[in-house]
Amino acid sequence: MGMEASTEGAPDLTPQTVTKLASADDPRALSRSLREQPVHKVGDMFHLVTRRSDVEDALRRTAVFSWGAVGMNLGNIRPLIPLQVDPPKHVKYRRILDPLFAPKKMALLEEEVVALVKELVDAFAPKGSCDFHEEFAVPLPCRVFLRLMGLPLEDLDLFLALKDDIIRPPGVTLEEQAPYREKAGRAVYSYFERVLAERKAHPTDDMLAQIMQGEVDGERLTDEEVLDICFLFIIAGLDTVTDSLDCIFAYLAQNPEHRRQLVADEAVIPSAVEELLRWESPVPAVPRATTEDIEIGGCPIKAGQQVMLLLASANTDDADHPGVDEVDLERNPNPHLAFGGGVHRCLGSHLARVELRVAVREFHRHIPEYELAPGTVLEYTTGLRSLHHLPLAFPSAG
Ligand code: HEM
């Protein structure tokens, strides 16, 4: 007989527990206590899946754990492509998009990212202090994205405002937040409608142009499909890199021995980035909805229920992966789930890696020694793990 999904063993369990995996000072401790049960049922509809083997299994079984059935509205009026589309259609979209984000293509961006990073660092290096979040982690991914898509730099503030109103709208409940998301959603659609019209009149050769030329079953993507891809890129590609930068630099500011390790040997940076993505898990959970009655770890879950797969908890589950309860910047191999897994595994992971590796390398070349500004109490955000502010102090370069 299957056991009941339980809330025992987890402190203070509410539907918001999953958001605490992002905002906790130590999400690893919360994850550890959550893993005492494979599944926690929260309210009538909501289940948290805590253990690595079950999370991996669910990520793979897309017919049973569907994204399309989640019904999450982020201000979009059609499913976001490819995230909210289930296989087999999903595969067709990824066939178009994967080559555009392939490692070799992304490596070509390195020099441009180096230039952007230097520009940002040069602006605050002489001051001896910065708010890393405001002055670095927020603008960098947005500027890279604008360059990639061939969009004007003047639109930076507009993009930042739109993605904030979608990801972190004012209000607490979904009802309170919905009008902000809908308004921002309408603005995203009309922005890209205008851009697509311009591109048809004056073709370019950037990534947006390549997406517009994409074909599924011998037919061009429709304008609506292109819009639905662009909408997702704004949600998926800007905030996540900001969050990861905040997490990584907050960690290095507080762990000087690790920071000095990668300053002394830059060859450590790629594995250090992977390890800190695993440790911090900036995207702590991903949603799915069940399409049939199932059991996880002996716990029955009915069809049509919402399931949160806790990537953060899976990433520090030492049941089959001993040693993952500590940070090892040279961990290799490091099969973490910070980019998800299965068919929806992050499309932009190679772009994110270029941004994060270059940011870590170039920042430390200019500013190898820094710490949290005196008196700083870090406040992590809920939902996605990021910081409201990250004040750093360092010897002035001026
Ligand atoms: C370090 C930064 C990033 C992290 C931690 C991250 C994390 C993730 C995760 C966990 C998923 C899986 C979602 C799920 O299974 O429900 C995902 C999917 C996705 N990510 Fe990222 N992401 C990052 C950067 C990016 C960037 C730069 C882009 C650029 C466009 C991007 C585009 C996407 C897209 C389009 C998907 C959906 C893929 C699909 O459904 O097939 N991500 N990401």
Tab-separated table of C-alpha atoms and ligand atoms in Angstrom:
chain	number	residue	atom	x	y	z
A	1	MET	CA	0.000	0.000	0.000
A	2	GLY	CA	1.337	3.441	-0.814
A	3	MET	CA	2.077	5.819	2.010
A	4	GLU	CA	0.373	9.186	2.239
A	5	ALA	CA	2.381	12.182	1.116
A	6	SER	CA	3.240	13.914	4.340
A	7	THR	CA	4.248	17.262	5.709
A	8	GLU	CA	6.107	15.719	8.637
A	9	GLY	CA	9.792	16.390	8.986
A	10	ALA	CA	9.623	19.754	7.246
A	11	PRO	CA	9.526	22.974	9.198
A	12	ASP	CA	6.723	25.441	8.600
A	13	LEU	CA	5.444	23.876	5.396
A	14	THR	CA	3.147	26.070	3.302
A	15	PRO	CA	2.670	26.609	-0.442
A	16	GLN	CA	5.362	29.269	0.000
A	17	THR	CA	7.927	26.699	1.219
A	18	VAL	CA	9.211	26.359	-2.281
A	19	THR	CA	9.869	30.086	-2.450
A	20	LYS	CA	11.947	29.784	0.736
A	21	LEU	CA	14.271	27.456	-1.107
A	22	ALA	CA	15.246	30.594	-3.004
A	23	SER	CA	15.289	33.110	-0.179
A	24	ALA	CA	16.696	31.096	2.735
A	25	ASP	CA	20.145	32.035	4.009
A	26	ASP	CA	20.912	28.321	3.865
A	27	PRO	CA	18.624	26.540	1.374
A	28	ARG	CA	20.718	23.376	1.846
A	29	ALA	CA	19.456	22.963	5.415
A	30	LEU	CA	15.819	23.393	4.368
A	31	SER	CA	16.367	20.916	1.511
A	32	ARG	CA	17.854	18.363	3.890
A	33	SER	CA	14.807	18.392	6.121
A	34	LEU	CA	12.446	18.327	3.128
A	35	ARG	CA	14.190	15.185	1.793
A	36	GLU	CA	13.135	13.222	4.860
A	37	GLN	CA	9.960	12.624	2.829
A	38	PRO	CA	10.030	11.947	-0.942
A	39	VAL	CA	6.853	14.012	-1.438
A	40	HIS	CA	5.145	16.703	0.612
A	41	LYS	CA	1.524	17.459	-0.076
A	42	VAL	CA	0.725	21.133	0.458
A	43	GLY	CA	-2.933	22.114	0.327
A	44	ASP	CA	-5.241	20.187	-2.004
A	45	MET	CA	-3.397	20.427	-5.294
A	46	PHE	CA	0.251	20.997	-4.679
A	47	HIS	CA	3.097	18.469	-4.244
A	48	LEU	CA	6.798	19.005	-3.629
A	49	VAL	CA	9.134	16.281	-4.947
A	50	THR	CA	12.354	16.367	-2.949
A	51	ARG	CA	14.724	13.545	-3.871
A	52	ARG	CA	17.135	13.537	-6.779
A	53	SER	CA	16.140	10.165	-8.293
A	54	ASP	CA	12.435	11.122	-8.282
A	55	VAL	CA	13.106	14.610	-9.682
A	56	GLU	CA	15.224	13.159	-12.509
A	57	ASP	CA	12.614	10.532	-13.237
A	58	ALA	CA	9.830	13.155	-13.417
A	59	LEU	CA	11.905	15.418	-15.690
A	60	ARG	CA	12.266	12.503	-18.106
A	61	ARG	CA	8.627	11.312	-18.114
A	62	THR	CA	7.080	14.214	-20.011
A	63	ALA	CA	3.867	12.343	-20.908
A	64	VAL	CA	3.025	11.963	-17.210
A	65	PHE	CA	4.647	15.150	-15.867
A	66	SER	CA	3.455	17.713	-18.370
A	67	TRP	CA	4.445	21.366	-18.693
A	68	GLY	CA	1.576	22.066	-21.081
A	69	ALA	CA	-0.945	21.050	-18.401
A	70	VAL	CA	0.491	23.382	-15.706
A	71	GLY	CA	-1.653	26.285	-16.883
A	72	MET	CA	0.712	28.936	-15.508
A	73	ASN	CA	-0.030	32.428	-16.832
A	74	LEU	CA	2.895	34.830	-17.019
A	75	GLY	CA	1.010	37.491	-18.934
A	76	ASN	CA	1.146	35.363	-22.089
A	77	ILE	CA	-1.972	34.640	-24.135
A	78	ARG	CA	-0.585	31.523	-25.861
A	79	PRO	CA	1.802	28.819	-24.590
A	80	LEU	CA	5.414	29.997	-24.363
A	81	ILE	CA	7.612	28.162	-26.871
A	82	PRO	CA	9.235	25.714	-26.225
A	83	LEU	CA	8.665	25.607	-22.438
A	84	GLN	CA	4.893	25.211	-22.264
A	85	VAL	CA	4.703	22.843	-25.211
A	86	ASP	CA	4.860	19.092	-24.608
A	87	PRO	CA	6.523	16.574	-26.949
A	88	PRO	CA	6.198	15.702	-29.788
A	89	LYS	CA	5.723	19.339	-30.944
A	90	HIS	CA	8.369	20.462	-28.440
A	91	VAL	CA	11.055	18.421	-30.231
A	92	LYS	CA	10.399	20.288	-33.464
A	93	TYR	CA	10.946	23.668	-31.861
A	94	ARG	CA	14.129	22.524	-30.145
A	95	ARG	CA	15.427	21.240	-33.477
A	96	ILE	CA	15.291	24.843	-34.751
A	97	LEU	CA	16.538	26.513	-31.578
A	98	ASP	CA	19.279	24.159	-30.338
A	99	PRO	CA	21.732	24.912	-33.179
A	100	LEU	CA	21.351	28.666	-32.548
A	101	PHE	CA	22.474	28.184	-28.926
A	102	ALA	CA	25.143	25.520	-29.569
A	103	PRO	CA	28.408	25.788	-27.594
A	104	LYS	CA	30.474	26.761	-30.658
A	105	LYS	CA	28.044	29.553	-31.587
A	106	MET	CA	28.017	30.867	-28.041
A	107	ALA	CA	31.813	30.767	-27.816
A	108	LEU	CA	31.883	33.336	-30.656
A	109	LEU	CA	30.257	35.831	-28.278
A	110	GLU	CA	33.113	35.671	-25.803
A	111	GLU	CA	34.931	38.795	-26.987
A	112	GLU	CA	31.797	40.900	-26.943
A	113	VAL	CA	30.956	39.706	-23.448
A	114	VAL	CA	34.520	40.519	-22.315
A	115	ALA	CA	34.085	44.072	-23.643
A	116	LEU	CA	30.733	44.503	-21.878
A	117	VAL	CA	32.107	43.170	-18.600
A	118	LYS	CA	35.112	45.507	-18.766
A	119	GLU	CA	32.878	48.477	-19.452
A	120	LEU	CA	30.726	47.698	-16.407
A	121	VAL	CA	33.714	47.034	-14.121
A	122	ASP	CA	35.571	50.166	-15.296
A	123	ALA	CA	32.569	52.252	-14.263
A	124	PHE	CA	32.834	51.281	-10.579
A	125	ALA	CA	36.438	50.047	-10.062
A	126	PRO	CA	37.775	53.550	-9.188
A	127	LYS	CA	35.060	54.029	-6.530
A	128	GLY	CA	36.203	51.140	-4.326
A	129	SER	CA	32.621	49.960	-3.919
A	130	CYS	CA	29.596	48.964	-5.941
A	131	ASP	CA	26.150	47.508	-5.675
A	132	PHE	CA	27.069	44.433	-7.676
A	133	HIS	CA	23.410	43.587	-8.256
A	134	GLU	CA	22.421	46.990	-9.697
A	135	GLU	CA	25.648	47.854	-11.456
A	136	PHE	CA	26.671	44.479	-12.866
A	137	ALA	CA	24.326	41.516	-12.428
A	138	VAL	CA	21.238	43.296	-13.792
A	139	PRO	CA	22.647	45.092	-16.860
A	140	LEU	CA	25.050	42.413	-18.157
A	141	PRO	CA	22.587	39.698	-19.299
A	142	CYS	CA	20.176	42.251	-20.709
A	143	ARG	CA	22.894	43.909	-22.765
A	144	VAL	CA	24.118	40.550	-24.064
A	145	PHE	CA	20.558	39.652	-25.027
A	146	LEU	CA	19.989	42.928	-26.901
A	147	ARG	CA	23.226	42.391	-28.844
A	148	LEU	CA	22.342	38.799	-29.671
A	149	MET	CA	18.898	39.691	-30.982
A	150	GLY	CA	20.095	42.824	-32.777
A	151	LEU	CA	17.920	45.152	-30.650
A	152	PRO	CA	18.875	48.731	-29.726
A	153	LEU	CA	20.688	49.388	-26.438
A	154	GLU	CA	18.224	52.231	-25.728
A	155	ASP	CA	15.609	49.546	-25.037
A	156	LEU	CA	17.552	48.254	-22.007
A	157	ASP	CA	15.400	49.938	-19.359
A	158	LEU	CA	12.199	48.936	-21.110
A	159	PHE	CA	13.277	45.267	-21.139
A	160	LEU	CA	14.294	45.358	-17.492
A	161	ALA	CA	10.956	46.860	-16.470
A	162	LEU	CA	8.980	44.335	-18.528
A	163	LYS	CA	10.784	41.271	-17.209
A	164	ASP	CA	10.458	42.563	-13.631
A	165	ASP	CA	6.713	43.075	-14.003
A	166	ILE	CA	6.413	39.525	-15.310
A	167	ILE	CA	8.763	37.753	-12.885
A	168	ARG	CA	8.410	39.932	-9.769
A	169	PRO	CA	5.207	41.957	-10.162
A	170	PRO	CA	3.926	44.026	-7.235
A	171	GLY	CA	1.428	42.180	-5.021
A	172	VAL	CA	1.505	38.893	-3.144
A	173	THR	CA	-1.316	36.736	-4.510
A	174	LEU	CA	-1.579	35.602	-8.129
A	175	GLU	CA	-4.785	37.660	-8.430
A	176	GLU	CA	-3.013	40.828	-7.298
A	177	GLN	CA	-0.120	40.180	-9.652
A	178	ALA	CA	-2.156	39.207	-12.731
A	179	PRO	CA	-2.908	42.760	-14.014
A	180	TYR	CA	0.812	43.698	-13.948
A	181	ARG	CA	1.737	40.525	-15.805
A	182	GLU	CA	-1.019	41.051	-18.378
A	183	LYS	CA	0.005	44.649	-19.001
A	184	ALA	CA	3.673	43.718	-19.362
A	185	GLY	CA	2.680	40.759	-21.550
A	186	ARG	CA	0.748	43.028	-23.925
A	187	ALA	CA	3.768	45.343	-24.110
A	188	VAL	CA	6.090	42.418	-24.949
A	189	TYR	CA	3.817	41.253	-27.757
A	190	SER	CA	3.425	44.710	-29.265
A	191	TYR	CA	7.175	45.425	-28.986
A	192	PHE	CA	8.081	42.270	-30.895
A	193	GLU	CA	5.205	42.697	-33.379
A	194	ARG	CA	6.738	46.024	-34.309
A	195	VAL	CA	10.247	44.546	-34.491
A	196	LEU	CA	9.088	41.663	-36.720
A	197	ALA	CA	7.396	44.098	-39.106
A	198	GLU	CA	10.612	46.145	-39.299
A	199	ARG	CA	12.696	43.028	-39.878
A	200	LYS	CA	10.512	41.932	-42.756
A	201	ALA	CA	11.076	45.303	-44.397
A	202	HIS	CA	14.794	45.389	-43.523
A	203	PRO	CA	16.196	41.859	-43.009
A	204	THR	CA	19.166	41.382	-40.641
A	205	ASP	CA	21.401	38.409	-39.841
A	206	ASP	CA	21.149	38.186	-36.038
A	207	MET	CA	19.547	35.454	-33.946
A	208	LEU	CA	16.077	36.909	-34.329
A	209	ALA	CA	16.462	36.720	-38.108
A	210	GLN	CA	17.541	33.082	-37.825
A	211	ILE	CA	14.505	32.254	-35.699
A	212	MET	CA	12.243	33.976	-38.241
A	213	GLN	CA	13.728	31.716	-40.914
A	214	GLY	CA	13.162	28.573	-38.803
A	215	GLU	CA	10.993	25.825	-40.281
A	216	VAL	CA	8.857	23.097	-38.694
A	217	ASP	CA	7.889	20.257	-41.085
A	218	GLY	CA	8.987	22.334	-44.049
A	219	GLU	CA	6.942	25.385	-43.018
A	220	ARG	CA	8.234	28.686	-41.681
A	221	LEU	CA	7.420	29.514	-38.070
A	222	THR	CA	4.391	31.796	-37.940
A	223	ASP	CA	4.728	35.328	-36.561
A	224	GLU	CA	2.844	34.166	-33.471
A	225	GLU	CA	5.299	31.339	-32.880
A	226	VAL	CA	8.249	33.732	-33.204
A	227	LEU	CA	6.569	36.072	-30.693
A	228	ASP	CA	5.987	33.191	-28.282
A	229	ILE	CA	9.678	32.285	-28.445
A	230	CYS	CA	10.799	35.907	-27.888
A	231	PHE	CA	8.447	36.245	-24.926
A	232	LEU	CA	10.003	33.191	-23.296
A	233	PHE	CA	13.542	34.448	-23.924
A	234	ILE	CA	12.800	37.597	-21.916
A	235	ILE	CA	11.558	35.529	-18.986
A	236	ALA	CA	14.135	32.745	-19.205
A	237	GLY	CA	17.319	34.469	-20.318
A	238	LEU	CA	17.701	37.696	-18.336
A	239	ASP	CA	16.719	37.190	-14.708
A	240	THR	CA	18.286	33.725	-14.425
A	241	VAL	CA	21.752	35.014	-15.292
A	242	THR	CA	21.325	37.991	-12.943
A	243	ASP	CA	20.321	35.575	-10.176
A	244	SER	CA	23.304	33.308	-10.848
A	245	LEU	CA	25.749	36.237	-10.840
A	246	ASP	CA	24.345	37.490	-7.531
A	247	CYS	CA	24.562	34.021	-5.970
A	248	ILE	CA	28.089	33.327	-7.216
A	249	PHE	CA	29.582	36.695	-6.213
A	250	ALA	CA	27.830	36.730	-2.818
A	251	TYR	CA	29.339	33.308	-2.164
A	252	LEU	CA	32.845	34.362	-3.260
A	253	ALA	CA	32.654	37.594	-1.225
A	254	GLN	CA	32.006	35.503	1.876
A	255	ASN	CA	34.413	32.647	1.109
A	256	PRO	CA	37.791	34.265	0.436
A	257	GLU	CA	39.705	30.978	0.356
A	258	HIS	CA	37.580	29.816	-2.570
A	259	ARG	CA	37.825	33.186	-4.259
A	260	ARG	CA	41.622	33.097	-4.000
A	261	GLN	CA	41.634	29.586	-5.434
A	262	LEU	CA	40.133	30.757	-8.717
A	263	VAL	CA	42.122	33.985	-8.788
A	264	ALA	CA	45.311	31.905	-8.447
A	265	ASP	CA	44.251	29.467	-11.154
A	266	GLU	CA	41.773	30.670	-13.789
A	267	ALA	CA	41.541	27.125	-15.151
A	268	VAL	CA	39.318	26.370	-12.139
A	269	ILE	CA	36.675	28.919	-13.224
A	270	PRO	CA	34.532	26.665	-15.490
A	271	SER	CA	34.148	23.950	-12.845
A	272	ALA	CA	33.723	26.583	-10.109
A	273	VAL	CA	30.794	28.125	-12.026
A	274	GLU	CA	29.129	24.699	-12.343
A	275	GLU	CA	29.683	23.942	-8.682
A	276	LEU	CA	28.264	27.251	-7.483
A	277	LEU	CA	25.256	26.846	-9.798
A	278	ARG	CA	24.683	23.470	-8.157
A	279	TRP	CA	25.224	24.782	-4.630
A	280	GLU	CA	23.050	27.861	-5.009
A	281	SER	CA	20.483	26.510	-7.523
A	282	PRO	CA	19.224	29.966	-8.603
A	283	VAL	CA	16.170	28.268	-10.179
A	284	PRO	CA	15.211	26.180	-7.139
A	285	ALA	CA	12.171	24.403	-8.579
A	286	VAL	CA	10.282	23.745	-11.806
A	287	PRO	CA	6.540	23.012	-12.115
A	288	ARG	CA	4.743	20.142	-13.816
A	289	ALA	CA	1.169	18.782	-13.770
A	290	THR	CA	0.314	15.069	-13.633
A	291	THR	CA	-1.696	13.625	-16.507
A	292	GLU	CA	-2.522	10.310	-14.788
A	293	ASP	CA	-2.680	8.786	-11.302
A	294	ILE	CA	0.874	7.954	-10.197
A	295	GLU	CA	3.057	7.151	-7.202
A	296	ILE	CA	6.326	8.762	-6.211
A	297	GLY	CA	8.371	7.066	-3.491
A	298	GLY	CA	5.211	5.181	-2.546
A	299	CYS	CA	3.115	8.376	-2.290
A	300	PRO	CA	0.000	8.432	-4.512
A	301	ILE	CA	-0.613	11.551	-6.603
A	302	LYS	CA	-3.824	11.855	-8.602
A	303	ALA	CA	-4.077	13.041	-12.209
A	304	GLY	CA	-4.363	16.794	-12.682
A	305	GLN	CA	-2.267	17.785	-9.656
A	306	GLN	CA	0.486	20.400	-9.584
A	307	VAL	CA	3.951	19.060	-8.814
A	308	MET	CA	7.014	21.161	-7.991
A	309	LEU	CA	10.289	19.380	-8.761
A	310	LEU	CA	12.795	20.760	-6.252
A	311	LEU	CA	16.016	21.141	-8.241
A	312	ALA	CA	17.755	22.783	-5.280
A	313	SER	CA	17.006	19.830	-3.057
A	314	ALA	CA	17.943	17.293	-5.749
A	315	ASN	CA	21.260	19.107	-6.249
A	316	THR	CA	22.357	18.494	-2.671
A	317	ASP	CA	20.848	14.998	-2.255
A	318	ASP	CA	23.767	12.785	-1.237
A	319	ALA	CA	21.823	9.495	-1.395
A	320	ASP	CA	23.493	8.458	-4.671
A	321	HIS	CA	26.025	11.301	-4.922
A	322	PRO	CA	28.255	11.326	-1.846
A	323	GLY	CA	30.065	14.579	-1.030
A	324	VAL	CA	27.487	16.968	-2.500
A	325	ASP	CA	26.873	18.556	0.896
A	326	GLU	CA	30.008	20.642	0.520
A	327	VAL	CA	31.486	22.971	-2.104
A	328	ASP	CA	34.316	21.576	-4.259
A	329	LEU	CA	35.223	24.115	-6.950
A	330	GLU	CA	37.028	21.417	-8.933
A	331	ARG	CA	34.200	18.859	-8.810
A	332	ASN	CA	34.362	16.742	-11.935
A	333	PRO	CA	32.088	15.276	-13.137
A	334	ASN	CA	29.320	17.484	-11.813
A	335	PRO	CA	25.985	16.260	-13.198
A	336	HIS	CA	23.899	18.938	-11.429
A	337	LEU	CA	20.319	19.864	-12.269
A	338	ALA	CA	20.626	23.654	-12.026
A	339	PHE	CA	19.691	23.856	-15.732
A	340	GLY	CA	16.905	21.286	-15.297
A	341	GLY	CA	16.923	17.973	-17.161
A	342	GLY	CA	15.095	15.953	-19.799
A	343	VAL	CA	13.695	17.572	-22.931
A	344	HIS	CA	13.101	20.982	-21.321
A	345	ARG	CA	16.696	21.231	-20.116
A	346	CYS	CA	17.794	24.860	-20.449
A	347	LEU	CA	18.151	26.002	-24.049
A	348	GLY	CA	20.415	28.872	-23.002
A	349	SER	CA	22.861	26.974	-20.771
A	350	HIS	CA	25.837	27.515	-23.094
A	351	LEU	CA	25.069	31.226	-23.389
A	352	ALA	CA	24.725	31.434	-19.601
A	353	ARG	CA	28.058	29.656	-19.176
A	354	VAL	CA	29.867	32.093	-21.453
A	355	GLU	CA	28.403	35.035	-19.517
A	356	LEU	CA	29.170	33.572	-16.092
A	357	ARG	CA	32.702	32.353	-16.883
A	358	VAL	CA	33.713	35.609	-18.546
A	359	ALA	CA	32.143	37.660	-15.743
A	360	VAL	CA	33.979	35.702	-13.040
A	361	ARG	CA	37.309	35.787	-14.900
A	362	GLU	CA	37.329	39.443	-15.960
A	363	PHE	CA	35.883	40.813	-12.721
A	364	HIS	CA	38.571	39.050	-10.682
A	365	ARG	CA	41.337	40.191	-13.021
A	366	HIS	CA	40.346	43.760	-12.168
A	367	ILE	CA	39.121	43.269	-8.605
A	368	PRO	CA	40.644	40.148	-7.037
A	369	GLU	CA	40.014	41.164	-3.418
A	370	TYR	CA	36.611	42.287	-2.137
A	371	GLU	CA	34.167	41.667	0.659
A	372	LEU	CA	30.595	42.483	1.587
A	373	ALA	CA	30.387	46.181	2.480
A	374	PRO	CA	30.479	46.558	6.267
A	375	GLY	CA	27.088	46.089	7.927
A	376	THR	CA	25.576	44.282	4.924
A	377	VAL	CA	22.838	41.770	5.690
A	378	LEU	CA	22.081	39.817	2.540
A	379	GLU	CA	18.416	39.430	1.644
A	380	TYR	CA	17.727	36.794	-0.965
A	381	THR	CA	14.603	37.063	-3.108
A	382	THR	CA	11.792	34.510	-3.196
A	383	GLY	CA	10.921	32.529	-6.321
A	384	LEU	CA	14.264	32.746	-8.097
A	385	ARG	CA	17.326	33.078	-5.855
A	386	SER	CA	18.754	36.535	-6.323
A	387	LEU	CA	19.581	39.540	-4.133
A	388	HIS	CA	17.867	42.901	-3.790
A	389	HIS	CA	21.306	44.472	-3.307
A	390	LEU	CA	24.849	43.153	-3.162
A	391	PRO	CA	27.100	45.942	-1.820
A	392	LEU	CA	30.769	45.056	-2.276
A	393	ALA	CA	33.827	46.925	-0.972
A	394	PHE	CA	37.311	46.589	-2.469
A	395	PRO	CA	40.574	48.518	-2.707
A	396	SER	CA	39.929	51.385	-5.092
A	397	ALA	CA	41.584	50.966	-8.497
A	398	GLY	CA	41.843	54.732	-8.996
B	1	HEM	C1	22.445	30.478	-15.260
B	1	HEM	C2	21.378	30.895	-15.924
B	1	HEM	C3	20.202	29.992	-16.219
B	1	HEM	C4	19.621	29.051	-15.422
B	1	HEM	C5	20.007	28.661	-13.987
B	1	HEM	C6	18.537	28.470	-16.194
B	1	HEM	C7	17.708	27.466	-15.744
B	1	HEM	C8	16.761	26.832	-16.509
B	1	HEM	C9	15.971	25.703	-16.074
B	1	HEM	C10	16.039	25.059	-14.687
B	1	HEM	C11	15.162	25.332	-17.104
B	1	HEM	C12	14.190	24.163	-17.127
B	1	HEM	C13	12.761	24.602	-16.886
B	1	HEM	C14	11.818	23.432	-16.712
B	1	HEM	O1	12.201	22.268	-16.862
B	1	HEM	O2	10.645	23.683	-16.395
B	1	HEM	C15	15.419	26.249	-18.194
B	1	HEM	C16	14.779	26.220	-19.416
B	1	HEM	C17	14.971	27.171	-20.404
B	1	HEM	N1	15.921	28.169	-20.427
B	1	HEM	FE1	17.286	28.546	-18.984
B	1	HEM	N2	18.472	29.080	-17.420
B	1	HEM	C18	19.485	30.005	-17.485
B	1	HEM	C19	19.790	30.829	-18.558
B	1	HEM	C20	19.105	30.869	-19.738
B	1	HEM	C21	19.411	31.770	-20.838
B	1	HEM	C22	20.578	32.755	-20.889
B	1	HEM	C23	18.492	31.561	-21.787
B	1	HEM	C24	18.475	32.296	-23.120
B	1	HEM	C25	17.521	32.389	-23.927
B	1	HEM	C26	17.593	30.501	-21.313
B	1	HEM	C27	16.516	29.981	-21.999
B	1	HEM	C28	15.766	28.898	-21.584
B	1	HEM	C29	14.672	28.329	-22.369
B	1	HEM	C30	14.174	28.841	-23.713
B	1	HEM	C31	14.174	27.254	-21.627
B	1	HEM	C32	13.020	26.318	-22.015
B	1	HEM	C33	13.581	25.110	-22.699
B	1	HEM	C34	12.518	24.111	-23.109
B	1	HEM	O3	11.410	24.143	-22.601
B	1	HEM	O4	12.826	23.279	-23.984
B	1	HEM	N3	18.003	30.124	-20.067
B	1	HEM	N4	16.411	27.136	-17.828
